[in-house]
Short mmCIF file of C-alpha atoms and ligand atoms in Angstrom, two decimals:
data_model
loop_
_atom_site.label_atom_id
_atom_site.label_comp_id
_atom_site.label_asym_id
_atom_site.label_seq_id
_atom_site.Cartn_x
_atom_site.Cartn_y
_atom_site.Cartn_z
CA MET A 686 0.00 0.00 0.00
CA GLU A 687 1.36 3.41 -1.03
CA PHE A 688 0.79 6.58 1.03
CA LYS A 689 2.87 8.87 -1.23
CA LYS A 690 0.18 11.46 -2.00
CA SER A 691 -1.01 11.55 1.62
CA GLN A 692 2.61 12.20 2.61
CA GLU A 693 2.92 15.01 0.06
CA LEU A 694 -0.30 16.64 1.26
CA TYR A 695 0.75 16.16 4.88
CA ASN A 696 4.01 18.05 4.23
CA LYS A 697 2.18 20.77 2.29
CA GLY A 698 -0.45 21.13 5.02
CA LEU A 699 2.19 21.70 7.71
CA GLU A 700 2.68 25.24 6.42
CA ASN A 701 -0.75 26.54 7.40
CA LEU A 702 -2.42 23.76 9.41
CA VAL A 703 -1.28 22.69 12.87
CA GLY A 704 0.12 19.19 12.38
CA SER A 705 -1.69 19.21 9.02
CA VAL A 706 -4.95 18.30 10.80
CA ASN A 707 -7.99 20.06 12.17
CA SER A 708 -8.42 17.71 15.10
CA PRO A 709 -5.57 16.08 17.07
CA VAL A 710 -6.73 12.47 16.93
CA ARG A 711 -6.45 12.58 13.11
CA ALA A 712 -2.69 13.14 13.45
CA PHE A 713 -2.00 9.43 14.04
CA ALA A 714 0.20 10.48 16.99
CA SER A 715 -0.38 7.32 19.00
CA VAL A 716 0.04 4.85 16.13
CA GLY A 717 2.99 6.54 14.41
CA GLY A 718 3.23 7.53 10.78
CA ASN A 719 1.45 10.47 9.24
CA PRO A 720 -2.24 11.23 8.78
CA LEU A 721 -4.19 9.85 5.88
CA PHE A 722 -5.74 12.29 3.42
CA ILE A 723 -9.11 11.13 2.18
CA LYS A 724 -10.36 11.69 -1.36
CA LYS A 725 -13.90 10.28 -1.21
CA ALA A 726 -16.24 7.76 0.42
CA LYS A 727 -19.36 5.79 -0.50
CA GLY A 728 -21.37 3.31 1.55
CA SER A 729 -19.06 1.33 3.85
CA LYS A 730 -15.90 2.30 1.94
CA ILE A 731 -13.51 5.25 2.17
CA THR A 732 -10.75 6.00 -0.38
CA ASP A 733 -7.56 7.95 0.32
CA VAL A 734 -5.73 10.26 -2.10
CA ASP A 735 -3.42 7.40 -3.13
CA GLY A 736 -6.43 5.40 -4.27
CA ASN A 737 -6.28 2.95 -1.34
CA SER A 738 -9.78 1.83 -0.40
CA TYR A 739 -10.75 0.75 3.13
CA ILE A 740 -13.78 -0.53 4.99
CA ASP A 741 -14.46 2.46 7.23
CA LEU A 742 -14.89 1.76 10.95
CA VAL A 743 -14.16 5.40 11.86
CA LEU A 744 -17.28 6.84 10.14
CA SER A 745 -16.14 10.40 10.98
CA TYR A 746 -16.07 9.25 14.66
CA GLY A 747 -19.73 8.29 14.59
CA PRO A 748 -21.91 10.48 12.31
CA MET A 749 -21.89 8.29 9.19
CA ILE A 750 -24.12 5.60 10.71
CA LEU A 751 -25.91 5.00 7.37
CA GLY A 752 -22.58 4.75 5.57
CA HIS A 753 -21.24 7.49 3.30
CA ARG A 754 -23.35 9.45 0.81
CA HIS A 755 -26.62 7.63 1.50
CA LYS A 756 -28.91 8.36 -1.45
CA LYS A 757 -31.73 9.75 0.72
CA VAL A 758 -29.39 12.14 2.54
CA GLN A 759 -27.75 13.19 -0.71
CA LYS A 760 -31.20 13.97 -2.18
CA ALA A 761 -32.27 15.98 0.87
CA ILE A 762 -29.09 18.08 0.91
CA THR A 763 -29.24 18.74 -2.84
CA LYS A 764 -32.85 19.92 -2.47
CA ALA A 765 -32.02 22.17 0.49
CA LEU A 766 -29.06 23.73 -1.35
CA LYS A 767 -31.44 25.05 -4.03
CA ASN A 768 -33.13 27.31 -1.40
CA GLY A 769 -30.00 28.87 0.04
CA TYR A 770 -27.28 28.05 2.58
CA SER A 771 -27.84 30.14 5.71
CA PHE A 772 -30.27 32.88 6.68
CA GLY A 773 -29.77 33.92 10.31
CA ALA A 774 -33.49 33.33 10.72
CA SER A 775 -35.67 30.32 11.52
CA THR A 776 -36.67 27.71 8.95
CA LYS A 777 -39.31 24.95 8.90
CA ASN A 778 -36.70 22.19 8.99
CA GLU A 779 -35.49 23.28 12.43
CA ILE A 780 -38.97 22.55 13.76
CA LYS A 781 -39.03 19.21 11.93
CA LEU A 782 -35.71 18.02 13.34
CA ALA A 783 -36.58 19.32 16.81
CA LYS A 784 -39.74 17.17 16.80
CA ILE A 785 -37.86 14.04 15.69
CA VAL A 786 -35.30 14.58 18.47
CA CYS A 787 -37.81 15.36 21.23
CA ASP A 788 -40.01 12.39 20.24
CA ALA A 789 -36.95 10.12 20.52
CA PHE A 790 -35.95 11.40 23.99
CA PRO A 791 -38.97 11.49 26.37
CA GLY A 792 -36.95 13.54 28.87
CA MET A 793 -36.74 16.34 26.31
CA ASP A 794 -39.66 18.74 25.81
CA LYS A 795 -37.47 21.29 24.03
CA VAL A 796 -34.13 21.27 22.23
CA ARG A 797 -31.67 23.93 21.11
CA PHE A 798 -29.45 23.23 18.09
CA VAL A 799 -25.79 24.24 18.14
CA ASN A 800 -22.83 23.38 15.90
CA SER A 801 -20.85 20.69 17.71
CA GLY A 802 -20.90 18.25 20.60
CA THR A 803 -18.55 20.54 22.50
CA GLU A 804 -21.01 23.40 22.18
CA ALA A 805 -23.88 21.13 23.22
CA VAL A 806 -22.09 20.07 26.41
CA LEU A 807 -20.82 23.60 27.13
CA SER A 808 -24.41 24.83 26.98
CA GLY A 809 -25.77 21.85 28.94
CA ILE A 810 -23.35 22.51 31.79
CA ARG A 811 -24.24 26.23 31.81
CA LEU A 812 -27.92 25.27 31.87
CA ALA A 813 -27.45 22.96 34.87
CA ARG A 814 -25.71 25.80 36.73
CA ALA A 815 -28.42 28.29 35.70
CA PHE A 816 -31.25 25.99 36.80
CA THR A 817 -29.77 24.91 40.15
CA GLY A 818 -27.92 28.12 41.02
CA LYS A 819 -24.92 25.95 41.96
CA ASP A 820 -21.43 25.92 40.41
CA LYS A 821 -19.72 22.52 40.73
CA ILE A 822 -19.84 19.80 38.11
CA ILE A 823 -18.73 16.18 38.49
CA LYS A 824 -17.29 14.39 35.49
CA PHE A 825 -15.81 10.92 35.21
CA SER A 826 -12.15 10.27 34.52
CA GLY A 827 -11.71 8.96 30.97
CA CYS A 828 -14.93 10.50 29.70
CA TYR A 829 -14.48 13.15 27.01
CA HIS A 830 -17.13 15.78 26.48
CA GLY A 831 -15.45 18.12 24.00
CA HIS A 832 -12.77 20.70 24.59
CA GLN A 833 -14.36 23.29 26.89
CA ASP A 834 -12.00 24.57 29.57
CA ALA A 835 -13.97 23.29 32.55
CA LEU A 836 -13.92 19.66 31.40
CA LEU A 837 -10.31 19.35 30.15
CA VAL A 838 -9.18 17.99 33.49
CA ALA A 839 -9.03 14.25 32.87
CA ALA A 840 -10.42 13.85 29.44
CA GLY A 841 -10.20 10.60 27.51
CA SER A 842 -10.06 10.61 23.72
CA GLY A 843 -7.42 12.94 22.30
CA LEU A 844 -5.97 13.98 25.63
CA ALA A 845 -5.67 10.40 26.85
CA THR A 846 -4.01 9.45 23.59
CA LEU A 847 -1.61 12.35 23.92
CA SER A 848 -1.21 11.47 27.62
CA LEU A 849 -1.71 15.13 28.65
CA PRO A 850 -3.15 15.36 32.21
CA GLY A 851 -5.34 18.35 31.30
CA SER A 852 -4.53 21.04 28.74
CA LYS A 853 -2.18 24.01 28.57
CA GLY A 854 -4.08 27.29 28.43
CA VAL A 855 -6.81 26.15 30.79
CA PRO A 856 -6.64 28.57 33.74
CA GLU A 857 -6.85 27.25 37.31
CA GLY A 858 -10.07 29.20 37.79
CA ALA A 859 -11.76 27.38 34.94
CA VAL A 860 -11.40 23.98 36.59
CA LYS A 861 -11.83 24.83 40.26
CA ASN A 862 -15.50 23.87 40.05
CA THR A 863 -14.87 20.56 38.30
CA LEU A 864 -14.74 17.39 40.39
CA ILE A 865 -13.57 14.03 39.05
CA ALA A 866 -15.12 10.65 39.83
CA ASN A 867 -14.22 7.14 38.64
CA TYR A 868 -16.41 5.54 36.01
CA ASN A 869 -18.60 2.71 37.37
CA ASP A 870 -17.83 3.83 40.92
CA LEU A 871 -20.92 5.46 42.45
CA ASP A 872 -19.16 5.81 45.80
CA SER A 873 -16.64 8.19 44.19
CA VAL A 874 -19.61 10.41 43.23
CA LYS A 875 -21.15 10.18 46.70
CA ALA A 876 -17.85 11.24 48.27
CA HIS A 877 -18.00 14.52 46.34
CA PHE A 878 -21.60 15.16 47.42
CA GLU A 879 -20.60 14.53 51.02
CA ALA A 880 -17.82 17.11 50.68
CA HIS A 881 -19.66 19.76 48.65
CA ASP A 882 -23.13 21.29 48.83
CA ASP A 883 -22.89 23.31 45.62
CA ILE A 884 -22.91 20.61 42.95
CA ALA A 885 -25.08 21.56 39.96
CA GLY A 886 -24.80 18.32 38.09
CA VAL A 887 -23.04 15.13 37.12
CA ILE A 888 -22.12 14.54 33.48
CA LEU A 889 -21.24 11.20 31.92
CA GLU A 890 -21.04 9.26 28.73
CA PRO A 891 -23.75 6.60 29.33
CA VAL A 892 -21.51 4.19 27.44
CA ALA A 893 -17.97 5.53 27.42
CA GLY A 894 -16.39 5.66 23.96
CA ASN A 895 -13.42 7.95 24.57
CA MET A 896 -11.23 5.63 26.59
CA GLY A 897 -11.96 2.85 24.16
CA VAL A 898 -15.40 1.37 24.84
CA VAL A 899 -16.24 1.03 28.53
CA THR A 900 -19.75 -0.11 29.41
CA PRO A 901 -21.66 0.93 32.52
CA THR A 902 -22.06 -1.77 35.18
CA ASN A 903 -24.64 -2.38 37.88
CA ASN A 904 -27.38 -0.10 36.69
CA LEU A 905 -25.04 2.89 36.88
CA LEU A 906 -27.30 5.33 35.02
CA LYS A 907 -30.46 4.53 37.03
CA GLU A 908 -28.69 4.64 40.40
CA LEU A 909 -26.86 7.84 39.45
CA LYS A 910 -30.11 9.55 38.39
CA GLU A 911 -31.86 8.67 41.65
CA TYR A 912 -28.93 9.69 43.85
CA VAL A 913 -28.07 12.92 42.02
CA ASN A 914 -31.69 14.13 41.94
CA ALA A 915 -32.12 13.31 45.64
CA LYS A 916 -29.17 15.64 46.24
CA GLY A 917 -30.84 18.48 44.31
CA ALA A 918 -28.50 18.17 41.31
CA LEU A 919 -29.11 17.30 37.67
CA LEU A 920 -27.98 14.32 35.59
CA ILE A 921 -26.46 15.50 32.32
CA VAL A 922 -26.17 12.61 29.86
CA ASP A 923 -23.70 13.20 27.06
CA GLU A 924 -25.21 11.22 24.18
CA VAL A 925 -23.09 12.91 21.54
CA MET A 926 -21.70 9.47 20.64
CA THR A 927 -24.48 7.12 21.83
CA GLY A 928 -27.47 9.21 20.72
CA PHE A 929 -29.31 7.45 17.86
CA ARG A 930 -26.38 5.01 17.70
CA SER A 931 -26.98 2.61 20.58
CA LYS A 932 -30.74 2.86 20.04
CA PHE A 933 -32.88 5.49 18.32
CA GLY A 934 -33.56 6.99 21.78
CA GLY A 935 -29.92 6.62 22.74
CA ALA A 936 -28.61 4.86 25.82
CA GLN A 937 -31.46 6.39 27.79
CA GLU A 938 -33.94 4.24 25.87
CA LEU A 939 -31.83 1.16 26.45
CA PHE A 940 -31.32 1.77 30.18
CA ASP A 941 -34.83 3.23 30.62
CA VAL A 942 -33.50 6.35 32.34
CA GLU A 943 -34.47 9.95 31.52
CA ALA A 944 -31.66 12.49 31.72
CA ASP A 945 -32.40 15.90 33.19
CA ILE A 946 -30.31 17.40 30.37
CA THR A 947 -29.30 15.52 27.20
CA CYS A 948 -26.44 16.57 24.92
CA LEU A 949 -26.32 15.34 21.33
CA GLY A 950 -24.08 15.58 18.26
CA LYS A 951 -22.52 13.43 15.50
CA VAL A 952 -25.37 11.28 14.04
CA ILE A 953 -27.92 14.10 14.54
CA GLY A 954 -26.24 16.06 11.71
CA GLY A 955 -25.55 13.09 9.42
CA GLY A 956 -22.03 14.38 8.81
CA PHE A 957 -22.85 18.09 8.94
CA PRO A 958 -21.99 20.27 11.97
CA VAL A 959 -24.93 19.84 14.34
CA GLY A 960 -25.01 19.54 18.14
CA ALA A 961 -28.00 19.90 20.43
CA TYR A 962 -28.97 20.09 24.08
CA GLY A 963 -32.43 19.58 25.52
CA ALA A 964 -34.44 19.04 28.68
CA ARG A 965 -37.96 19.24 30.11
CA ASN A 966 -39.77 22.59 29.82
CA GLU A 967 -39.03 23.91 33.33
CA ILE A 968 -35.29 23.59 32.64
CA MET A 969 -35.23 24.74 28.99
CA GLU A 970 -37.27 27.84 29.84
CA MET A 971 -34.08 29.14 31.47
CA VAL A 972 -32.54 29.56 27.99
CA ALA A 973 -32.57 32.91 26.13
CA PRO A 974 -34.74 34.38 24.74
CA LEU A 975 -37.15 32.92 27.35
CA GLY A 976 -34.84 32.93 30.32
CA GLY A 977 -31.66 34.40 31.70
CA MET A 978 -29.17 31.79 30.45
CA TYR A 979 -27.48 33.15 27.35
CA GLN A 980 -26.39 30.92 24.43
CA ALA A 981 -26.28 31.78 20.72
CA GLY A 982 -24.79 30.79 17.35
CA THR A 983 -24.58 32.24 13.84
CA LEU A 984 -24.96 28.89 12.10
CA SER A 985 -27.11 27.13 14.70
CA GLY A 986 -29.97 25.30 12.93
CA ASN A 987 -28.24 25.71 9.56
CA PRO A 988 -30.81 24.66 6.91
CA ILE A 989 -28.47 22.32 5.01
CA ALA A 990 -27.38 20.61 8.22
CA MET A 991 -31.01 20.33 9.32
CA ALA A 992 -31.90 18.65 6.02
CA ALA A 993 -29.02 16.19 6.49
CA GLY A 994 -30.12 15.50 10.07
CA ILE A 995 -33.78 14.97 9.20
CA SER A 996 -33.03 12.58 6.34
CA THR A 997 -30.42 10.70 8.37
CA LEU A 998 -32.67 10.18 11.39
CA THR A 999 -35.77 9.42 9.30
CA THR A 1000 -33.88 6.81 7.28
CA LEU A 1001 -32.25 5.39 10.42
CA ASN A 1002 -35.61 5.08 12.19
CA LYS A 1003 -37.08 3.23 9.19
CA GLN A 1004 -34.03 0.93 8.92
CA ASN A 1005 -34.02 0.21 12.68
CA PRO A 1006 -30.59 -1.47 12.31
CA TYR A 1007 -29.95 -1.92 16.04
CA GLU A 1008 -30.49 -5.67 16.27
CA ARG A 1009 -28.15 -6.18 13.29
CA PHE A 1010 -25.60 -3.82 14.87
CA ASN A 1011 -25.55 -6.06 17.95
CA GLU A 1012 -25.11 -9.18 15.78
CA VAL A 1013 -22.33 -7.64 13.65
CA ALA A 1014 -20.52 -6.38 16.74
CA ALA A 1015 -20.79 -9.84 18.32
CA THR A 1016 -19.36 -11.35 15.11
CA ILE A 1017 -16.41 -8.94 15.10
CA GLU A 1018 -15.85 -9.67 18.80
CA THR A 1019 -15.66 -13.37 17.95
CA TYR A 1020 -13.18 -12.68 15.14
CA LEU A 1021 -10.99 -10.72 17.55
CA ILE A 1022 -11.11 -13.25 20.37
CA GLU A 1023 -10.53 -16.27 18.12
CA ALA A 1024 -7.62 -14.62 16.28
CA ALA A 1025 -6.06 -13.48 19.55
CA ARG A 1026 -6.37 -16.98 21.02
CA GLU A 1027 -4.89 -18.57 17.89
CA HIS A 1028 -1.86 -16.26 18.00
CA GLY A 1029 -1.46 -16.12 21.79
CA VAL A 1030 -2.24 -12.41 22.07
CA GLU A 1031 -3.87 -11.09 25.26
CA ILE A 1032 -6.92 -8.94 24.53
CA THR A 1033 -10.11 -7.80 26.18
CA VAL A 1034 -12.94 -6.81 23.83
CA ASN A 1035 -15.54 -4.31 25.01
CA ARG A 1036 -18.60 -3.63 22.93
CA PHE A 1037 -21.96 -1.96 23.21
CA GLY A 1038 -24.40 -1.91 20.31
CA SER A 1039 -22.48 -0.61 17.29
CA MET A 1040 -19.46 0.51 19.31
CA ILE A 1041 -16.62 -1.96 19.84
CA ASN A 1042 -12.86 -2.08 20.43
CA PRO A 1043 -10.15 -4.45 21.65
CA PHE A 1044 -7.77 -3.54 24.49
CA PHE A 1045 -4.38 -5.28 24.37
CA THR A 1046 -4.49 -6.35 27.99
CA SER A 1047 -5.58 -9.46 29.87
CA LYS A 1048 -7.46 -7.30 32.42
CA THR A 1049 -11.14 -6.49 32.29
CA VAL A 1050 -11.55 -2.82 31.42
CA THR A 1051 -14.26 -1.05 33.45
CA ASN A 1052 -12.64 2.36 33.91
CA PHE A 1053 -9.94 4.69 32.61
CA GLU A 1054 -7.11 3.35 34.79
CA GLU A 1055 -7.69 -0.20 33.55
CA ALA A 1056 -7.98 1.07 29.97
CA GLN A 1057 -4.57 2.71 30.36
CA SER A 1058 -3.05 -0.66 31.26
CA SER A 1059 -3.50 -1.75 27.64
CA ASP A 1060 -0.44 -2.06 25.40
CA THR A 1061 -0.71 0.88 22.97
CA GLN A 1062 2.36 -0.29 21.03
CA LYS A 1063 0.56 -3.55 20.23
CA PHE A 1064 -2.45 -1.50 19.21
CA ALA A 1065 -0.26 0.54 16.84
CA THR A 1066 1.05 -2.65 15.18
CA PHE A 1067 -2.51 -3.98 14.94
CA PHE A 1068 -3.78 -0.66 13.49
CA TRP A 1069 -1.27 -0.54 10.65
CA GLU A 1070 -1.74 -4.18 9.65
CA MET A 1071 -5.50 -3.61 9.56
CA MET A 1072 -4.86 -0.62 7.29
CA HIS A 1073 -2.65 -2.67 5.00
CA ASN A 1074 -5.47 -5.22 4.85
CA GLY A 1075 -8.04 -2.59 3.88
CA VAL A 1076 -9.73 -1.71 7.18
CA PHE A 1077 -9.57 1.89 8.49
CA LEU A 1078 -9.76 2.06 12.32
CA PRO A 1079 -9.61 5.11 14.59
CA PRO A 1080 -5.84 5.71 15.02
CA SER A 1081 -5.91 5.40 18.81
CA GLN A 1082 -6.44 2.73 21.46
CA PHE A 1083 -8.73 5.18 23.27
CA GLU A 1084 -11.42 5.41 20.63
CA ALA A 1085 -14.41 3.29 19.63
CA TRP A 1086 -14.79 1.49 16.32
CA PHE A 1087 -18.14 2.36 14.75
CA LEU A 1088 -20.43 0.23 12.58
CA SER A 1089 -22.64 1.52 9.79
CA SER A 1090 -25.76 -0.04 8.31
CA ALA A 1091 -23.89 -0.10 4.97
CA LEU A 1092 -21.57 -2.91 6.18
CA SER A 1093 -22.05 -6.03 4.02
CA GLU A 1094 -21.38 -9.73 4.65
CA LYS A 1095 -18.49 -9.38 2.18
CA ASP A 1096 -17.08 -6.53 4.29
CA LEU A 1097 -17.27 -8.78 7.35
CA GLU A 1098 -15.31 -11.49 5.56
CA LYS A 1099 -12.63 -8.93 4.71
CA ILE A 1100 -12.58 -7.65 8.32
CA LYS A 1101 -12.12 -11.24 9.55
CA LYS A 1102 -9.12 -11.78 7.25
CA ALA A 1103 -7.61 -8.45 8.27
CA ILE A 1104 -8.01 -9.23 12.00
CA ASN A 1105 -6.25 -12.57 11.55
CA ALA A 1106 -3.36 -10.98 9.66
CA ALA A 1107 -3.11 -8.14 12.20
CA MET A 1108 -3.18 -10.45 15.21
CA GLU A 1109 -0.42 -12.56 13.63
CA LYS A 1110 1.65 -9.39 13.20
CA VAL A 1111 1.06 -8.40 16.84
CA ALA A 1112 2.10 -11.86 18.01
CA ALA A 1113 5.32 -11.55 16.01
CA SER A 1114 6.06 -8.02 17.30
P1 KE4 B 1316 -17.38 17.55 18.99
O1 KE4 B 1316 -17.15 18.93 19.56
O2 KE4 B 1316 -16.07 16.89 18.55
O3 KE4 B 1316 -18.46 17.53 17.90
O4 KE4 B 1316 -17.99 16.64 20.15
C1 KE4 B 1316 -17.28 16.52 21.36
C2 KE4 B 1316 -17.71 15.24 22.05
C3 KE4 B 1316 -18.60 15.31 23.10
N1 KE4 B 1316 -19.02 14.19 23.74
C4 KE4 B 1316 -18.60 12.96 23.35
C5 KE4 B 1316 -19.09 11.75 24.09
C6 KE4 B 1316 -17.69 12.83 22.27
O5 KE4 B 1316 -17.28 11.60 21.91
C7 KE4 B 1316 -17.24 13.98 21.60
C8 KE4 B 1316 -16.24 13.93 20.47
N2 KE4 B 1316 -15.69 12.65 20.18
C9 KE4 B 1316 -14.41 12.63 19.51
C10 KE4 B 1316 -14.04 11.17 19.27
N3 KE4 B 1316 -13.66 10.51 20.41
C11 KE4 B 1316 -14.44 13.41 18.23
C12 KE4 B 1316 -13.24 13.18 17.34
C13 KE4 B 1316 -12.28 14.33 17.37
O6 KE4 B 1316 -12.07 14.90 18.48
O7 KE4 B 1316 -11.72 14.63 16.29
#
């Protein structure tokens, strides 16, 4: 496999782009080598500028759940483009997408669209503070909620991959109201409530996907909701990754728990920049122009992005691919476990719905510390061999592989072959 043109573009991009990327995880820092430059994608495949084609398990880190360039989404965007790109005023499609979203999440009477998951969480946190009149927020180590100052204290995803304990440029004052708990450890949350009486809310990924995949144990979401509400705080569920992916109503539908505030992104825009936050009326009525909590955005509710979101969610709801996602993920888990056993490689596979990833460790992985015990060098070897065998994975141990409904049986056969070749390479490394 040649990466000559990607290399040329990488070098050219260094002049005006930081690391030749617009998001750190794309830099391939933790797997070595240089970032891929993509030319095009269709269905389950993505093609780089050197003409190498891969089965795509990155899917833009989640949004492309229908696969790339789905015909219904393409049609909806093309139609919307004919009316104009952005108006700075409301359009009918914002109402349409808002209804789809609020119908999917019973805990949401109203929603506000923004332009990214970061913006959705930033606003959700501000809303919890506005509604409760309290300042502190608890987050879980290893969970990543976007790059707002207050939450870059123990983030997973990019920061974990880059092993930075926080971020430069985040002032002490910005994080003094952020408390850190351990995922799947309710007692670590209770300890904070025993020590502080000004906690506005607790935020979590209901299924963690930014330290690799880490699933909640022992009814975590339900117990957290009951405890946090009893303490006069709000449960903020970050469904940027799990929303519409683990189930149409997100992890909340699966675990039968209603968040006080829900944050969304990724799939909701079908590949276009859309984030959202929502809650029941009494909470959302705090938001300007109705209430005193300010939040705004030039391109919020962008009509093209709304059209992409409506067609993506409508198509997804009709397809209802969730059972098949579970089956395909179980099949890939079997491929990984069997190949690892055959080649004597220690792995733990965590999966949840259409999110899956192997950790190169013999330990179970239920939190960030255990995730960090995995052998990232082995992951790097595995990653590159998968690439050479035509499967594009997120270039980091601390990410989730994503499935799309465009994956075919033939793709699965190719993934199986690639996993066997990659596991053999790891065993020999
Ligand atoms: P964005 O601002 O990147 O749209 O969303 C931030 C965010 C919020 N919450 C969760 C649970 C998330 O997973 C994310 C973003 N996820 C990463 C992937 N781990 C996006 C990829 C990237 O940073 O380039």
